[in-house]
Amino acid sequence: EEDWSDWLAYLIERSDTGVFAQRLLSIPVQKQGDYTLPLNVDREVSHGEYRADIVVQWADKSHTHIEVKVGDEDLGKTGATGREMRSHYGQSERKWTNFILLLSEQILEWDELDHDEPGEPPVKVLTWADVSIALRRALRSDETLLWKAWAYSVLGAIEQRLVRFPGHRLESRPIENLDRKIRIMKEGLEHEQ
């Protein structure tokens, strides 16, 4: 989980265009320029008994908290972690967003939980397929060659390890996730959101 969080944080932090974060997070109050080169990207932030995977401070001084999951079954603490982090950073509810990044097979479990904290911004769900689509879109942007090289490598790891769809040798790989790969590739190539 920590390695995936490190890569996600790196790609958000080092983006010159903000296309990846804009496509992935789609925070309604953000403008395109606000996603470019965030002011700060913190990893493994501890406050009280909670630890956040990623907290981003954007150009407009708003914050985003992202919990990264790759099979961890302790999903219910995400809302409380967001509450504690918002308090720790002294941020208003209006300028704070919470996300949880899940494997597709964890969505049903998430939906069964009481995960939002009263009086706090809701926790929005992302999947690793969403990350793949956002990365594919960003690979067609004006990002630097170095950023694209890292993004392409991370994309391959995500799609093979987390999204679990077939690689280049279809005859030796199960095809049950082929429909997911086709959707990711199609959405990653579309110009509209």
PDB file of C-alpha atoms in Angstrom, residues 66-193:
ATOM      1  CA  ILE A  66      -6.627  10.377  -0.200  1.00  0.00           C
ATOM      2  CA  GLU A  67      -6.711   6.963   1.471  1.00  0.00           C
ATOM      3  CA  VAL A  68      -5.094   4.323  -0.718  1.00  0.00           C
ATOM      4  CA  LYS A  69      -6.303   0.718  -0.480  1.00  0.00           C
ATOM      5  CA  VAL A  70      -4.955  -2.337  -2.261  1.00  0.00           C
ATOM      6  CA  GLY A  71      -6.804  -4.996  -0.297  1.00  0.00           C
ATOM      7  CA  ASP A  72      -6.693  -3.544   3.223  1.00  0.00           C
ATOM      8  CA  GLU A  73      -9.955  -4.500   4.896  1.00  0.00           C
ATOM      9  CA  ASP A  74     -10.045  -1.601   7.370  1.00  0.00           C
ATOM     10  CA  LEU A  75     -12.102   0.735   5.188  1.00  0.00           C
ATOM     11  CA  GLY A  76     -14.383   2.174   7.871  1.00  0.00           C
ATOM     12  CA  LYS A  77     -11.813   4.510   9.430  1.00  0.00           C
ATOM     13  CA  THR A  78     -11.490   6.684   6.313  1.00  0.00           C
ATOM     14  CA  GLY A  79     -14.147   9.237   7.328  1.00  0.00           C
ATOM     15  CA  ALA A  80     -12.698   9.604  10.815  1.00  0.00           C
ATOM     16  CA  THR A  81      -9.195   9.938   9.368  1.00  0.00           C
ATOM     17  CA  GLY A  82     -10.459  12.734   7.120  1.00  0.00           C
ATOM     18  CA  ARG A  83     -12.019  14.490  10.111  1.00  0.00           C
ATOM     19  CA  GLU A  84      -8.780  14.279  12.106  1.00  0.00           C
ATOM     20  CA  MET A  85      -6.656  15.456   9.190  1.00  0.00           C
ATOM     21  CA  ARG A  86      -8.946  18.410   8.502  1.00  0.00           C
ATOM     22  CA  SER A  87      -8.596  19.387  12.166  1.00  0.00           C
ATOM     23  CA  HIS A  88      -4.815  18.882  12.036  1.00  0.00           C
ATOM     24  CA  TYR A  89      -4.462  21.137   8.984  1.00  0.00           C
ATOM     25  CA  GLY A  90      -6.943  23.702  10.365  1.00  0.00           C
ATOM     26  CA  GLN A  91      -8.950  23.634   7.161  1.00  0.00           C
ATOM     27  CA  SER A  92     -12.610  24.593   6.699  1.00  0.00           C
ATOM     28  CA  GLU A  93     -15.121  22.013   5.514  1.00  0.00           C
ATOM     29  CA  ARG A  94     -15.592  23.982   2.294  1.00  0.00           C
ATOM     30  CA  LYS A  95     -11.903  23.700   1.363  1.00  0.00           C
ATOM     31  CA  TRP A  96     -11.444  19.991   2.189  1.00  0.00           C
ATOM     32  CA  THR A  97     -12.156  16.860   0.139  1.00  0.00           C
ATOM     33  CA  ASN A  98     -11.825  13.182   1.081  1.00  0.00           C
ATOM     34  CA  PHE A  99     -11.232  10.272  -1.284  1.00  0.00           C
ATOM     35  CA  ILE A 100     -10.742   6.552  -0.866  1.00  0.00           C
ATOM     36  CA  LEU A 101      -9.000   4.640  -3.636  1.00  0.00           C
ATOM     37  CA  LEU A 102     -10.229   1.035  -3.782  1.00  0.00           C
ATOM     38  CA  LEU A 103      -9.841  -2.138  -5.767  1.00  0.00           C
ATOM     39  CA  SER A 104     -13.028  -2.675  -7.793  1.00  0.00           C
ATOM     40  CA  GLU A 105     -13.891  -5.735  -5.720  1.00  0.00           C
ATOM     41  CA  GLN A 106     -13.909  -3.614  -2.529  1.00  0.00           C
ATOM     42  CA  ILE A 107     -16.735  -1.321  -3.637  1.00  0.00           C
ATOM     43  CA  LEU A 108     -19.529  -3.596  -2.336  1.00  0.00           C
ATOM     44  CA  GLU A 109     -17.864  -3.783   1.064  1.00  0.00           C
ATOM     45  CA  TRP A 110     -17.454   0.013   1.087  1.00  0.00           C
ATOM     46  CA  ASP A 111     -21.113   0.538   0.189  1.00  0.00           C
ATOM     47  CA  GLU A 112     -22.165  -1.558   3.197  1.00  0.00           C
ATOM     48  CA  LEU A 113     -20.212   0.602   5.663  1.00  0.00           C
ATOM     49  CA  ASP A 114     -21.302   3.704   7.528  1.00  0.00           C
ATOM     50  CA  HIS A 115     -18.227   5.604   6.362  1.00  0.00           C
ATOM     51  CA  ASP A 116     -19.104   9.320   6.390  1.00  0.00           C
ATOM     52  CA  GLU A 117     -18.645  11.463   9.479  1.00  0.00           C
ATOM     53  CA  PRO A 118     -21.524  13.773  10.467  1.00  0.00           C
ATOM     54  CA  GLY A 119     -20.747  17.399   9.624  1.00  0.00           C
ATOM     55  CA  GLU A 120     -17.724  16.438   7.502  1.00  0.00           C
ATOM     56  CA  PRO A 121     -17.161  16.412   3.743  1.00  0.00           C
ATOM     57  CA  PRO A 122     -18.212  13.032   2.304  1.00  0.00           C
ATOM     58  CA  VAL A 123     -15.691  10.413   1.238  1.00  0.00           C
ATOM     59  CA  LYS A 124     -15.747  10.003  -2.530  1.00  0.00           C
ATOM     60  CA  VAL A 125     -14.819   6.649  -4.047  1.00  0.00           C
ATOM     61  CA  LEU A 126     -12.175   6.124  -6.702  1.00  0.00           C
ATOM     62  CA  THR A 127     -11.015   2.833  -8.188  1.00  0.00           C
ATOM     63  CA  TRP A 128      -7.681   1.819  -9.615  1.00  0.00           C
ATOM     64  CA  ALA A 129      -9.396   1.680 -13.014  1.00  0.00           C
ATOM     65  CA  ASP A 130     -10.122   5.411 -12.551  1.00  0.00           C
ATOM     66  CA  VAL A 131      -6.410   5.963 -11.911  1.00  0.00           C
ATOM     67  CA  SER A 132      -5.571   4.052 -15.111  1.00  0.00           C
ATOM     68  CA  ILE A 133      -7.971   6.172 -17.160  1.00  0.00           C
ATOM     69  CA  ALA A 134      -6.597   9.416 -15.690  1.00  0.00           C
ATOM     70  CA  LEU A 135      -3.014   8.325 -16.361  1.00  0.00           C
ATOM     71  CA  ARG A 136      -3.820   7.371 -19.944  1.00  0.00           C
ATOM     72  CA  ARG A 137      -5.365  10.797 -20.480  1.00  0.00           C
ATOM     73  CA  ALA A 138      -2.350  12.517 -18.913  1.00  0.00           C
ATOM     74  CA  LEU A 139       0.044  10.582 -21.162  1.00  0.00           C
ATOM     75  CA  ARG A 140      -1.471  12.509 -24.091  1.00  0.00           C
ATOM     76  CA  SER A 141      -0.953  15.884 -22.391  1.00  0.00           C
ATOM     77  CA  ASP A 142       2.007  18.272 -22.387  1.00  0.00           C
ATOM     78  CA  GLU A 143       3.613  16.690 -19.326  1.00  0.00           C
ATOM     79  CA  THR A 144       7.407  16.351 -19.340  1.00  0.00           C
ATOM     80  CA  LEU A 145       8.973  13.275 -20.854  1.00  0.00           C
ATOM     81  CA  LEU A 146      10.302  12.251 -17.422  1.00  0.00           C
ATOM     82  CA  TRP A 147       6.805  12.470 -15.852  1.00  0.00           C
ATOM     83  CA  LYS A 148       5.342  10.452 -18.731  1.00  0.00           C
ATOM     84  CA  ALA A 149       8.004   7.755 -18.390  1.00  0.00           C
ATOM     85  CA  TRP A 150       7.204   7.278 -14.683  1.00  0.00           C
ATOM     86  CA  ALA A 151       3.454   7.484 -15.339  1.00  0.00           C
ATOM     87  CA  TYR A 152       3.664   4.843 -18.062  1.00  0.00           C
ATOM     88  CA  SER A 153       5.590   2.508 -15.760  1.00  0.00           C
ATOM     89  CA  VAL A 154       3.135   3.002 -12.902  1.00  0.00           C
ATOM     90  CA  LEU A 155       0.220   2.551 -15.305  1.00  0.00           C
ATOM     91  CA  GLY A 156       1.555  -0.830 -16.421  1.00  0.00           C
ATOM     92  CA  ALA A 157       2.005  -1.966 -12.816  1.00  0.00           C
ATOM     93  CA  ILE A 158      -1.493  -0.811 -11.836  1.00  0.00           C
ATOM     94  CA  GLU A 159      -3.171  -2.472 -14.790  1.00  0.00           C
ATOM     95  CA  GLN A 160      -1.360  -5.778 -14.386  1.00  0.00           C
ATOM     96  CA  ARG A 161      -1.255  -6.009 -10.572  1.00  0.00           C
ATOM     97  CA  LEU A 162      -4.330  -4.154  -9.316  1.00  0.00           C
ATOM     98  CA  VAL A 163      -6.835  -3.954 -12.165  1.00  0.00           C
ATOM     99  CA  ARG A 164      -5.778  -7.487 -13.198  1.00  0.00           C
ATOM    100  CA  PHE A 165      -6.419  -7.538 -16.864  1.00  0.00           C
ATOM    101  CA  PRO A 166      -4.545  -9.533 -19.460  1.00  0.00           C
ATOM    102  CA  GLY A 167      -1.159  -8.463 -20.670  1.00  0.00           C
ATOM    103  CA  HIS A 168       0.269  -8.768 -24.146  1.00  0.00           C
ATOM    104  CA  ARG A 169       0.041 -12.586 -24.309  1.00  0.00           C
ATOM    105  CA  LEU A 170      -3.696 -13.177 -24.251  1.00  0.00           C
ATOM    106  CA  GLU A 171      -3.427 -16.920 -24.850  1.00  0.00           C
ATOM    107  CA  SER A 172      -1.616 -17.326 -21.529  1.00  0.00           C
ATOM    108  CA  ARG A 173      -3.767 -14.943 -19.519  1.00  0.00           C
ATOM    109  CA  PRO A 174      -7.384 -15.146 -18.396  1.00  0.00           C
ATOM    110  CA  ILE A 175      -9.672 -12.846 -20.349  1.00  0.00           C
ATOM    111  CA  GLU A 176     -12.295 -12.224 -17.674  1.00  0.00           C
ATOM    112  CA  ASN A 177     -11.116  -8.625 -17.195  1.00  0.00           C
ATOM    113  CA  LEU A 178     -10.771  -7.820 -20.882  1.00  0.00           C
ATOM    114  CA  ASP A 179     -13.983  -5.753 -20.857  1.00  0.00           C
ATOM    115  CA  ARG A 180     -12.494  -3.602 -18.068  1.00  0.00           C
ATOM    116  CA  LYS A 181      -9.322  -3.051 -20.128  1.00  0.00           C
ATOM    117  CA  ILE A 182     -11.340  -2.022 -23.177  1.00  0.00           C
ATOM    118  CA  ARG A 183     -13.346   0.482 -21.080  1.00  0.00           C
ATOM    119  CA  ILE A 184     -10.183   1.944 -19.541  1.00  0.00           C
ATOM    120  CA  MET A 185      -8.499   2.315 -22.907  1.00  0.00           C
ATOM    121  CA  LYS A 186     -11.596   3.844 -24.505  1.00  0.00           C
ATOM    122  CA  GLU A 187     -12.147   6.360 -21.701  1.00  0.00           C
ATOM    123  CA  GLY A 188      -8.431   7.131 -21.575  1.00  0.00           C
ATOM    124  CA  LEU A 189      -8.487   8.061 -25.258  1.00  0.00           C
ATOM    125  CA  GLU A 190     -11.651  10.161 -25.222  1.00  0.00           C
ATOM    126  CA  HIS A 191     -11.166  13.912 -25.322  1.00  0.00           C
ATOM    127  CA  GLU A 192     -14.280  14.703 -23.274  1.00  0.00           C
ATOM    128  CA  GLN A 193     -14.649  13.948 -19.573  1.00  0.00           C
TER     129      GLN A 193
END
